[in-house]
Coordinates of C-alpha atoms and ligand atoms in Angstrom, one line a residue:
X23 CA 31.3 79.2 -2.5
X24 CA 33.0 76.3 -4.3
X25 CA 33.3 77.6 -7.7
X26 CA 35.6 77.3 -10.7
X27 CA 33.8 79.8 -13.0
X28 CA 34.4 83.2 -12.0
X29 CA 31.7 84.2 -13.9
X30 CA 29.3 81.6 -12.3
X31 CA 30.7 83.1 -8.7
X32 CA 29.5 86.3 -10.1
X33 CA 26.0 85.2 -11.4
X34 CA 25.3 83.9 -8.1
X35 CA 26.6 86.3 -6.0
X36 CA 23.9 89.2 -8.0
X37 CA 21.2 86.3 -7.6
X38 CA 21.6 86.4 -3.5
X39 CA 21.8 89.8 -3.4
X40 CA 18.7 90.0 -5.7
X41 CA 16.9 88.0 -3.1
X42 CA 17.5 91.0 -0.4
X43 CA 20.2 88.8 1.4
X44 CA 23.1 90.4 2.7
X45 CA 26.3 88.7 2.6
X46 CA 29.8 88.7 2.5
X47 CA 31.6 85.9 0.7
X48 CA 34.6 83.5 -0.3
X49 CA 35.1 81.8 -3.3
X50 CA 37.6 78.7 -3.4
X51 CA 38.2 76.1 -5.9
X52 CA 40.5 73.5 -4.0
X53 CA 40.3 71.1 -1.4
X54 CA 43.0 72.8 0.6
X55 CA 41.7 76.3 -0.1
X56 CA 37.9 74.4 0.8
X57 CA 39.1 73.2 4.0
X58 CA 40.8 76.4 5.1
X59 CA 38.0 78.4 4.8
X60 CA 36.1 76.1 6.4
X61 CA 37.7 77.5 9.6
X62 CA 39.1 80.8 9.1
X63 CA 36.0 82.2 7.3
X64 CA 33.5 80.2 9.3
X65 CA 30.5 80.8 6.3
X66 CA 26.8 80.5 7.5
X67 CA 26.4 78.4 4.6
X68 CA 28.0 76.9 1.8
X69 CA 27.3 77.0 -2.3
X70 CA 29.0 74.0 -4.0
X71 CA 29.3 73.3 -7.9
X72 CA 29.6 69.9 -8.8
X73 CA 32.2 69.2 -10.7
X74 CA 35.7 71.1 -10.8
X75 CA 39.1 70.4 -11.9
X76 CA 40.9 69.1 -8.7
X77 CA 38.0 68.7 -6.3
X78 CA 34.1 68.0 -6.5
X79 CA 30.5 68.6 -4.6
X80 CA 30.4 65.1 -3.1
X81 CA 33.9 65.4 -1.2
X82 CA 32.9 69.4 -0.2
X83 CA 29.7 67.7 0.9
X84 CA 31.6 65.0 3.1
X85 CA 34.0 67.2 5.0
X86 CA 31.2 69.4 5.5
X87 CA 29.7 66.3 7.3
X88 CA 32.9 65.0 9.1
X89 CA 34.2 69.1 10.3
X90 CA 31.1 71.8 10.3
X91 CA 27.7 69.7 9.8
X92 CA 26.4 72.3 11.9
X93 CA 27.1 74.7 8.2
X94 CA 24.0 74.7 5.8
X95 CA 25.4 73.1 2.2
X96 CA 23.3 73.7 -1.0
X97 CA 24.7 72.8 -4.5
X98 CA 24.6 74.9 -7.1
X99 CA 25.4 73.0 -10.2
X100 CA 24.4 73.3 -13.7
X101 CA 25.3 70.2 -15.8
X102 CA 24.0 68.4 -12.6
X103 CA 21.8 65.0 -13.8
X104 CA 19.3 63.4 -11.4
X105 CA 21.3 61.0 -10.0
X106 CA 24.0 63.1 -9.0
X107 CA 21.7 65.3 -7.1
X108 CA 20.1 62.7 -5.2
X109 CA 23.7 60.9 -4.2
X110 CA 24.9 64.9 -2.6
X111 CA 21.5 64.9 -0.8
X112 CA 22.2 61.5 0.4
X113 CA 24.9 62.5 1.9
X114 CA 23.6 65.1 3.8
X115 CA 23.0 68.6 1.2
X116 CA 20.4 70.5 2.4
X117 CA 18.8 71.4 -1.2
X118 CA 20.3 71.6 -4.4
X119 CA 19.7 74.5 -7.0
X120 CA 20.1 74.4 -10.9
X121 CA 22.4 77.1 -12.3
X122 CA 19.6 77.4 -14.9
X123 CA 16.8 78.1 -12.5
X124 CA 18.9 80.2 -9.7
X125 CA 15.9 82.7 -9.0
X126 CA 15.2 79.5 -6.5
X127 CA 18.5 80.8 -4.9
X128 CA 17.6 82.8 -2.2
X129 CA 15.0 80.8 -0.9
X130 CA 16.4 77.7 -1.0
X131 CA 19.4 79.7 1.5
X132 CA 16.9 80.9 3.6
X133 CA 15.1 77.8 3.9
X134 CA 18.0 75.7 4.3
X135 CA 19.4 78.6 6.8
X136 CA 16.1 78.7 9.2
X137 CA 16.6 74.3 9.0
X138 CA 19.8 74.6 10.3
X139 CA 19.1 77.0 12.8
X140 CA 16.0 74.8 14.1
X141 CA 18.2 71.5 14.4
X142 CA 20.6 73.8 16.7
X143 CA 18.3 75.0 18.9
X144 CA 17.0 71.4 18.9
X145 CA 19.6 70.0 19.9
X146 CA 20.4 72.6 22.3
X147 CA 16.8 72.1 24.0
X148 CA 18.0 68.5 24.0
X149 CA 21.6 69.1 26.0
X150 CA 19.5 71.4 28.1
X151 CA 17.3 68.4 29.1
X152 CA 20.1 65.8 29.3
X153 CA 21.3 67.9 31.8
X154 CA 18.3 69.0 33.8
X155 CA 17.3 65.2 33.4
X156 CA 20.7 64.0 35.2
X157 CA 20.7 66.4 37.7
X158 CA 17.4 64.8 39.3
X159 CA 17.9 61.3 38.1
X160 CA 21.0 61.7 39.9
X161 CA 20.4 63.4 42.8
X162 CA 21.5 63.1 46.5
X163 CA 17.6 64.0 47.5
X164 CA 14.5 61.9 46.5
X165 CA 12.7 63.7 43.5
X166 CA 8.9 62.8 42.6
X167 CA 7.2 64.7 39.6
X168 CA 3.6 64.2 39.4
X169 CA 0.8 65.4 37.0
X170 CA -1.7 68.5 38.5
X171 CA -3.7 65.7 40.5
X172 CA -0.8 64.4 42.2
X173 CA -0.3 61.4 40.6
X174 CA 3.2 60.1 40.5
X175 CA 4.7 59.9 37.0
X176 CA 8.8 59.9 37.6
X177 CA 10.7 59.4 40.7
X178 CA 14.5 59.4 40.7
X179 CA 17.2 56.6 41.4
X180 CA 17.9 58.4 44.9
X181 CA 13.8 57.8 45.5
X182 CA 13.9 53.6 44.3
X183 CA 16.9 53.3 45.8
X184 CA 15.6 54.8 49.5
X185 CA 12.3 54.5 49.2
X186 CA 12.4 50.6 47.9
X187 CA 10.0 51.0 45.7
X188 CA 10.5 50.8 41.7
X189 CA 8.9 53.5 39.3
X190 CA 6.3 51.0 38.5
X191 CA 5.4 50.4 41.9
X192 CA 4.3 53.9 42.4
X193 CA 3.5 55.3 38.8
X194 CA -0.3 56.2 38.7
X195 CA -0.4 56.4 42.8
X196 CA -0.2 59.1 45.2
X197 CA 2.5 59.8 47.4
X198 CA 1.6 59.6 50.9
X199 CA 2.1 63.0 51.6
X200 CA -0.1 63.9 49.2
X201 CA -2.9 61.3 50.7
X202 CA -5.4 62.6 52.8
X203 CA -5.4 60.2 56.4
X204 CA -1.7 60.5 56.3
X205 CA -0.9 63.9 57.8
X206 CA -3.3 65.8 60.0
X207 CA -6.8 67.0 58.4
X208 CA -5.2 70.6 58.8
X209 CA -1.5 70.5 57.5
X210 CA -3.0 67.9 54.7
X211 CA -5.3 71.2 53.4
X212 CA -3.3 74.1 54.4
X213 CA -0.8 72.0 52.0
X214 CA -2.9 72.1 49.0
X215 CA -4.2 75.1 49.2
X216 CA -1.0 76.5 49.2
X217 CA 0.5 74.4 46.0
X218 CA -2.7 75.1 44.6
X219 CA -2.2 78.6 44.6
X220 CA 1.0 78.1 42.7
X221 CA 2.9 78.7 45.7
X222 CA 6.3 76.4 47.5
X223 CA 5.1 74.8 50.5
X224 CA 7.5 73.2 52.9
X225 CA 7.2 70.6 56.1
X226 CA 8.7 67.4 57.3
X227 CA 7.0 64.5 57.7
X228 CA 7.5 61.1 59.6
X229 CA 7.3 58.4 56.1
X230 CA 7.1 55.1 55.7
X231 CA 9.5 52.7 53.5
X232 CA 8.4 49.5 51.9
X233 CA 9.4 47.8 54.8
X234 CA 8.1 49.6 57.2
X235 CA 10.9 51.4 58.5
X236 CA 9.7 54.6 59.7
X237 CA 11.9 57.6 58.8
X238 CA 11.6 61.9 58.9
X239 CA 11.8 64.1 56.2
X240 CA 12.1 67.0 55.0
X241 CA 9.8 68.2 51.9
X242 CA 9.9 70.7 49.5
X243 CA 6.7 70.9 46.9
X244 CA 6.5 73.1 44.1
X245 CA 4.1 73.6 41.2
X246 CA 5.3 73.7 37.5
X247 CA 3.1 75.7 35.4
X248 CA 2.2 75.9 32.0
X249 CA 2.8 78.6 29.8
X250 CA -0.7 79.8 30.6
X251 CA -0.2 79.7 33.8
X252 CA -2.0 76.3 34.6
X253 CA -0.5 73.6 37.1
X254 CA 1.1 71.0 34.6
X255 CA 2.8 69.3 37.3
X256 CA 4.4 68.6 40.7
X257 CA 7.5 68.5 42.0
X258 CA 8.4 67.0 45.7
X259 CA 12.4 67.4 46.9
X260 CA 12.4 65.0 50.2
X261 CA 15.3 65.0 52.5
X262 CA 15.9 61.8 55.0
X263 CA 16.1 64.2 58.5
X264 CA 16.0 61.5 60.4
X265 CA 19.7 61.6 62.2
X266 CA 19.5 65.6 62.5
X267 CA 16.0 64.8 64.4
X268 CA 17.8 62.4 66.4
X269 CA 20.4 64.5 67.6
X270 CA 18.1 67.3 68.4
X271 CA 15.9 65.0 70.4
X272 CA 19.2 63.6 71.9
X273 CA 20.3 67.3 72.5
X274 CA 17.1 68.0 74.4
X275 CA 17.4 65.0 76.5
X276 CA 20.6 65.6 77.2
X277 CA 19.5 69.1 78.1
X278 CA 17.2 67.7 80.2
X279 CA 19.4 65.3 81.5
X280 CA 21.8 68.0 83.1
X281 CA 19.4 70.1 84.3
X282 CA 18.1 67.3 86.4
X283 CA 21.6 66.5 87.3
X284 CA 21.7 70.1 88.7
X285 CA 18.5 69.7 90.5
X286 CA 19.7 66.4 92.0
X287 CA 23.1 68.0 92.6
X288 CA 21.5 71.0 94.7
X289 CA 19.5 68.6 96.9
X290 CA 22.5 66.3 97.3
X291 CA 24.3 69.6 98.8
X292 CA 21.8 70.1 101.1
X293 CA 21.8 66.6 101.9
X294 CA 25.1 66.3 102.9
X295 CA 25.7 68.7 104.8
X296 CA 23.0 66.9 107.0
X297 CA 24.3 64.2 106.6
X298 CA 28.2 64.9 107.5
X299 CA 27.5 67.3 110.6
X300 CA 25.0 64.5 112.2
X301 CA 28.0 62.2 112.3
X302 CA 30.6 65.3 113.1
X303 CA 28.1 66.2 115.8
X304 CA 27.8 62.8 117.2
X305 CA 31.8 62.6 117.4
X306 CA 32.3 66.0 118.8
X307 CA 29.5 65.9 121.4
X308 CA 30.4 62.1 122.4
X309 CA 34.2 63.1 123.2
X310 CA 33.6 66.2 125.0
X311 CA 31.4 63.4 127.7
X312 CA 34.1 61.7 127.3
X313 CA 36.4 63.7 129.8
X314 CA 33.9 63.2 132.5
X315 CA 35.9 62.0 135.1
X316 CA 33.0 60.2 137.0
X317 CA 32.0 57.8 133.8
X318 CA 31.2 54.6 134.1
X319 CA 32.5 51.9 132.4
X320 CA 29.1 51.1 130.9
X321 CA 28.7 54.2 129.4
X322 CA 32.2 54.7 128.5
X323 CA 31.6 51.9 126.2
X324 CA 28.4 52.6 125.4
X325 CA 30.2 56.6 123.5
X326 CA 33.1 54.8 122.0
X327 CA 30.7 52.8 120.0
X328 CA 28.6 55.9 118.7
X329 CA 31.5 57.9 118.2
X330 CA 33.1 54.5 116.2
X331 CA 30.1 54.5 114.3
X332 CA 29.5 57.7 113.8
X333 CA 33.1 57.8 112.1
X334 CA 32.1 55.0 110.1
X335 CA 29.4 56.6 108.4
X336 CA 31.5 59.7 108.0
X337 CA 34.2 57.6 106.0
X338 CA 31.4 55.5 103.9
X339 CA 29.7 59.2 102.6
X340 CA 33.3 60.6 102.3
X341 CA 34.5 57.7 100.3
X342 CA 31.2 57.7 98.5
X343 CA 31.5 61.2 97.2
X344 CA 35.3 60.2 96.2
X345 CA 34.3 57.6 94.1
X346 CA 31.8 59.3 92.2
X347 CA 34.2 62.0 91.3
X348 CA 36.4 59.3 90.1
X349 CA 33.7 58.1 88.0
X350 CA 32.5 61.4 87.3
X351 CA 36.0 62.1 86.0
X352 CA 35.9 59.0 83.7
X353 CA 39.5 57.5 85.7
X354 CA 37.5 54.5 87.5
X355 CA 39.7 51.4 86.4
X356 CA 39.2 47.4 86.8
X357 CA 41.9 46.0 88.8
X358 CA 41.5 42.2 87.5
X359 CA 43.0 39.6 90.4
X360 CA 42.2 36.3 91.7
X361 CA 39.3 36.2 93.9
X362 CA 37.2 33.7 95.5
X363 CA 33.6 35.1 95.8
X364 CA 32.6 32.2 98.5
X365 CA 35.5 34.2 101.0
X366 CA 34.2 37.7 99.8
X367 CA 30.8 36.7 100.9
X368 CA 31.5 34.8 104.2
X369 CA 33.9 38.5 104.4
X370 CA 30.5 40.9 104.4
X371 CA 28.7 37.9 106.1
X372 CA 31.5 38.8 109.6
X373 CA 31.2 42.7 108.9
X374 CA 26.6 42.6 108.7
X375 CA 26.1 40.0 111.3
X376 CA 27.5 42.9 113.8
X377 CA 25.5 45.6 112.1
X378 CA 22.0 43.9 112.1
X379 CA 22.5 42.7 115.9
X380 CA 21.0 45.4 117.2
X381 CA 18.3 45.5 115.0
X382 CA 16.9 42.3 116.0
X383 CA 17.1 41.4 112.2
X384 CA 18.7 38.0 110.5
X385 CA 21.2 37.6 108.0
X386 CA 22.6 34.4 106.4
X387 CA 23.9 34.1 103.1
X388 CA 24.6 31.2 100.2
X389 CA 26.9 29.9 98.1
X390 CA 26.1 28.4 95.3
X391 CA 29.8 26.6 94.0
X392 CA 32.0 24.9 95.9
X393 CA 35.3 27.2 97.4
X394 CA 37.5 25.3 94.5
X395 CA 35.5 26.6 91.9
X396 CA 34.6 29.7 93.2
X397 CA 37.6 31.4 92.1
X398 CA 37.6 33.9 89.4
X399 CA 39.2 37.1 87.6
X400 CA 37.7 40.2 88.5
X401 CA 38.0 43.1 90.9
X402 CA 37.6 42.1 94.3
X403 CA 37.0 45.9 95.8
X404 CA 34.6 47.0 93.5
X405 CA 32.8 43.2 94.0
X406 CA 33.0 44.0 97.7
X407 CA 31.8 47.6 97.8
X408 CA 28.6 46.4 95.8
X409 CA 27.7 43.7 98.2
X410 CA 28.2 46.3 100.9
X411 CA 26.5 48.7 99.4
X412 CA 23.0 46.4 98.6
X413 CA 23.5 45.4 102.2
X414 CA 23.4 48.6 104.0
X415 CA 20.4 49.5 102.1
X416 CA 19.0 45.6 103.3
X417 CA 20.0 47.2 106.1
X418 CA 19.3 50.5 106.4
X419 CA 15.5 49.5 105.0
X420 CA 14.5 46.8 106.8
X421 CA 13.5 46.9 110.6
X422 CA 11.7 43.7 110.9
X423 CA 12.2 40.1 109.6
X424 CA 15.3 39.1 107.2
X425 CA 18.1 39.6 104.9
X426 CA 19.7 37.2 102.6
X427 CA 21.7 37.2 100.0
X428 CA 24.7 34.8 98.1
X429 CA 24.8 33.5 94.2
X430 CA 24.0 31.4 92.0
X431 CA 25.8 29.7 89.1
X432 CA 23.7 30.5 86.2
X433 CA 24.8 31.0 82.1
X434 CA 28.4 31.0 82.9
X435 CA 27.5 34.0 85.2
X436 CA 27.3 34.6 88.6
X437 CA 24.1 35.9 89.8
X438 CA 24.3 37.8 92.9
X439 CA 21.1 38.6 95.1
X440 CA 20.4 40.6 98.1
X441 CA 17.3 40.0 99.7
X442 CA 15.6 41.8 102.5
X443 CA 12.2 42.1 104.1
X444 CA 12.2 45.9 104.0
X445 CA 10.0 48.4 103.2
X446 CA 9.8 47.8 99.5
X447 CA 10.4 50.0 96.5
X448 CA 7.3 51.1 94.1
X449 CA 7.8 50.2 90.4
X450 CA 7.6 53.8 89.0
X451 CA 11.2 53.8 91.2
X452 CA 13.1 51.6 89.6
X453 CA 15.0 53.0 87.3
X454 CA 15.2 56.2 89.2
X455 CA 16.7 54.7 92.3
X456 CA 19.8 54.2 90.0
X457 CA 20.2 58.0 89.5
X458 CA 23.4 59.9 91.1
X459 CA 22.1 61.9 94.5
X460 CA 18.4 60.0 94.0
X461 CA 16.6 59.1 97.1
X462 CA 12.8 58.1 97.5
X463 CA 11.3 61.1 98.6
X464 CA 10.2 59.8 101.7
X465 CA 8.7 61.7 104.8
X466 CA 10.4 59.6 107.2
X467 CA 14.1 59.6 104.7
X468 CA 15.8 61.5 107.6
X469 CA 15.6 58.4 109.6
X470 CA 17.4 56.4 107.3
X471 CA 20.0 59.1 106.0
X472 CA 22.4 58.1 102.9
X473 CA 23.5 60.5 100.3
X474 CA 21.8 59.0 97.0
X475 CA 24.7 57.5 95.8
X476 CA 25.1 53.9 96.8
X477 CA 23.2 52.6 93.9
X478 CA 24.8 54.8 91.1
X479 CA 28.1 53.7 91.8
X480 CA 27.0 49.9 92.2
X481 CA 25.1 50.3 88.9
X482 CA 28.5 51.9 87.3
X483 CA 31.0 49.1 89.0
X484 CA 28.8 46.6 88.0
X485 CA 28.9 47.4 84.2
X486 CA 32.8 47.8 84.3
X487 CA 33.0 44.3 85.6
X488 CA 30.4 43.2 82.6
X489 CA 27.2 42.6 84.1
X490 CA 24.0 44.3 84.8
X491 CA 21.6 45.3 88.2
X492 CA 18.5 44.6 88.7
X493 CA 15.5 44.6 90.9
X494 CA 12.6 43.1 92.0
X495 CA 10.3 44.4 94.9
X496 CA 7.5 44.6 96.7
X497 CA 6.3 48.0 98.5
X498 CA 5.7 46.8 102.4
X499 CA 7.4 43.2 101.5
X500 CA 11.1 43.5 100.9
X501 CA 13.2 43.8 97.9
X502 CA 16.0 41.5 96.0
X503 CA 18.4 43.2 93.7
X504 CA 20.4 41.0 91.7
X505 CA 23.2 41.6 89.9
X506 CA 25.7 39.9 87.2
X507 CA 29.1 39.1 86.7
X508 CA 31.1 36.6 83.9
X509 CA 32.2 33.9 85.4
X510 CA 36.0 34.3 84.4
X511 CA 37.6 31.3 85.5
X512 CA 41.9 31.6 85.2
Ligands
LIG25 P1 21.3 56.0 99.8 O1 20.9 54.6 100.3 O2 22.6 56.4 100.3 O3 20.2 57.0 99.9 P2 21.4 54.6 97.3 O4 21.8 55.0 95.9 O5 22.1 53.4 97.9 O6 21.5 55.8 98.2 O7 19.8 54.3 97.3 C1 18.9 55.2 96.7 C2 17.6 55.1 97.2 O8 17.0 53.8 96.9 C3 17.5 55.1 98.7 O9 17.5 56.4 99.3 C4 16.2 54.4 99.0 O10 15.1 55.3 98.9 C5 16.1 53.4 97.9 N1 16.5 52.0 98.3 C6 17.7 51.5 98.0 N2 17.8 50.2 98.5 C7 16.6 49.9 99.1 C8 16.0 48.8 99.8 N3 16.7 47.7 100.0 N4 14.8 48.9 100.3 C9 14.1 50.1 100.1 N5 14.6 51.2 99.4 C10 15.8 51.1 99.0

């Protein structure tokens, strides 16, 4: 209470407790003893006079506003005029009483108490919503609240900024999830019924931004409710899942992908041991005839050459399997060198015209630069070992006709090509034919033998030189695989 007049303090202090209010109080008559109060008494409310010696209503009433506006202030004055009264509420008094009428007391403190008390909790409802209001405005998952129809009415800045569409675009509409055609029949109703009921429902869905880009989410819808109990609203929480989807999907492939790599691995073992004890066989049964002292010359030629052969295939599948552990083991390096492609090819030209001799099969080959240009940077083993290895397959499939191969200059690439007249490849193989240990199941693949692993390596040497494998083929009518490499000039 700002008051001079102890006997005005007093009048005032019977009239409150008059009014039933209980109360304890201070009474100051200073600025200094004002503004102390002010925090160590912390009042519910304060009772100003208007006019004392060294201090008056209208400065209590302005520290009041500039330190505890949050403090009720009623003046109390008696020789108060009009004016006066209107300036203090002005300024921010919450009523004024006139000593002469104070019966008005304790109602104007209750009123002015309860006033108080309402702009708190306003303004406590209002920090409340600020907050709740910036925790979905900003955040890290799109938000959409919609009315009891599912209507959109608010989507957050995470939404706009994802979805690409502004709040305009979609106020009014319904969110495809909520639209009937865009999930299945089923999941669409079992998903109402459920927020319907006033219950969460949850399920991903594969969404559609403004531009098309397809994307999976994760959604979360809840119903607000009324006081009554009523829906008032929706709420949808969606989560972009599409890079956890991805790497489960990758997981599963790559699942997939090793237990095929098991399979393949199992049959390769059964494979090889085939296929190294036929040569073994050969060499071991061939030398023991050997020391037959009454061979002829004839057919002592006639062993050397299996058992030469024999070791030859032997080294190939050895040197195979070697190689692909190299790979495997992720140690296969380019060895970059001069090379002149027109003397690698004329090279495997000397080494197949022996092979297909027998066979009653032709080979020629092409260049497609002259030797002065045909020089290059790149690794002349692993160039070799690919042209081997699509020839012996030329080879190795092809009992009738022709085999060609050479390349052309094309794109500052080299395009290679092996050509053959073979028994084919069907489409559904071609990709598969690239696989580690893959061979066309074949009735008749004992005659033709090979570990599966030719191809795999090509395709892997290949890449590491910078190019690519292909093929082309026709089952019954041959095959040409083709391949790629820069043309790196020095
Ligand atoms: P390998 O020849 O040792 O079995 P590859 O990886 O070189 O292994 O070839 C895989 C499979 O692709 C072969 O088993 C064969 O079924 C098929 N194939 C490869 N080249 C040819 C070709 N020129 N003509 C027909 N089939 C072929």
């Amino acid at each position: 209470m700002v008051e001079d007049l102890q006997t005005d303090a007093e009048l005032i202090k019977r009239e409150i407790t008059r009014s039933g209010i209980r109360f304890t109080s201070r009474i100051v008559e200073t600025k200094e003893d004002y503004l102390n109060a002010l925090q160590e008494f912390d009042p519910d409310i304060i009772l100003s006079d208007f006019s004392l010696p060294t201090f008056d209503g209208m400065q209590a009433i302005l520290l009041q506003q500039e330190l505890a506006n949050h403090v009720p202030f009623i003046l109390v004055t008696g020789s108060i005029n009009e004016e006066t009264a209107v300036e203090v509420m002005k300024a921010g008094a919450d009523d004024y009483v006139i000593k002469e009428h104070l019966t008005r007391l304790g109602a104007a403190i209750r009123a002015a108490i309860q006033k108080k008390e309402i702009i708190r909790l306003r303004i406590e409802a209002d920090e409340k919503l600020r907050v709740f209001s910036r925790a979905i405005e900003q955040s890290p998952s799109s938000i959409i609240i919609t009315d009891a129809e599912g209507k959109i009415q608010f989507v957050n800045a995470k939404f706009t900024n994802f979805m690409q569409y502004s709040l305009d675009e979609v106020k009014g509409k319904t969110p495809r999830i909520l639209n009937p055609g865009h999930a299945s029949k089923e999941e669409f109703e079992g998903m109402w019924e459920t927020i319907k009921n006033r219950n969460t429902w949850h399920g991903e869905f594969n969404n559609r931004k403004k531009d098309g880009t397809k994307f999976w989410e994760n959604v979360i819808i809840s119903p607000l409710l009324f006081h009554s109990g009523n829906i008032s609203n929706f709420i949808l929480i969606m989560e972009d899942i599409t890079e956890k989807k991805k790497m489960i999907d990758d997981l599963v492939i790559a699942k997939e992908k090793a237990e095929e790599n098991d399979r393949l691995k199992t049959a390769f073992l059964h494979n090889i041991s085939h296929e190294i004890r036929t040569p073994m066989n050969a060499i071991v049964g061939f030398c023991d005839l050997l020391n037959d002292p009454e061979l002829k010359p004839d057919e002592y030629k006639h062993y050397t050459e299996i058992i030469t052969q024999s070791s030859h295939q032997l080294l190939s599948i050895i040197t195979d399997i070697v190689n692909l552990s190299t790979i495997e083991a992720g140690q296969e390096r380019i060895m970059a060198n001069n090379l002149n492609v027109n003397s690698i090819c004329s090279y495997v030209y000397e080494q197949f015209i022996l092979k297909v001799e027998h066979k009653g099969i032709e080979i020629s080959y092409n260049t497609s630069l002259p030797d002065n240009e045909a020089t290059i940077i790149s690794d002349e083993t692993k160039l070799t070992q690919v042209l081997t290895n699509l020839l012996s397959n030329a080879v190795k499939f092809t009992n009738l006709g022709s085999i060609e191969f050479g390349y052309l200059f094309k794109n500052d690439t080299l395009e290679f090509y092996v050509t053959d007249s073979g028994i084919g490849i069907p489409e559904e193989k071609h990709d598969e034919i690239f696989k580690r240990f893959y061979q066309i199941d074949r009735s008749e693949n004992r005659q033709y033998g090979g570990s599966g692993l030719g191809l795999s390596i090509s395709k892997t040497y290949i890449e590491l030189l910078g190019g690519k494998i292909w093929l082309t083929s026709e089952a019954g009518k041959g095959t040409t695989f083709y391949f790629n490499i820069p043309y790196n000039r020095q």
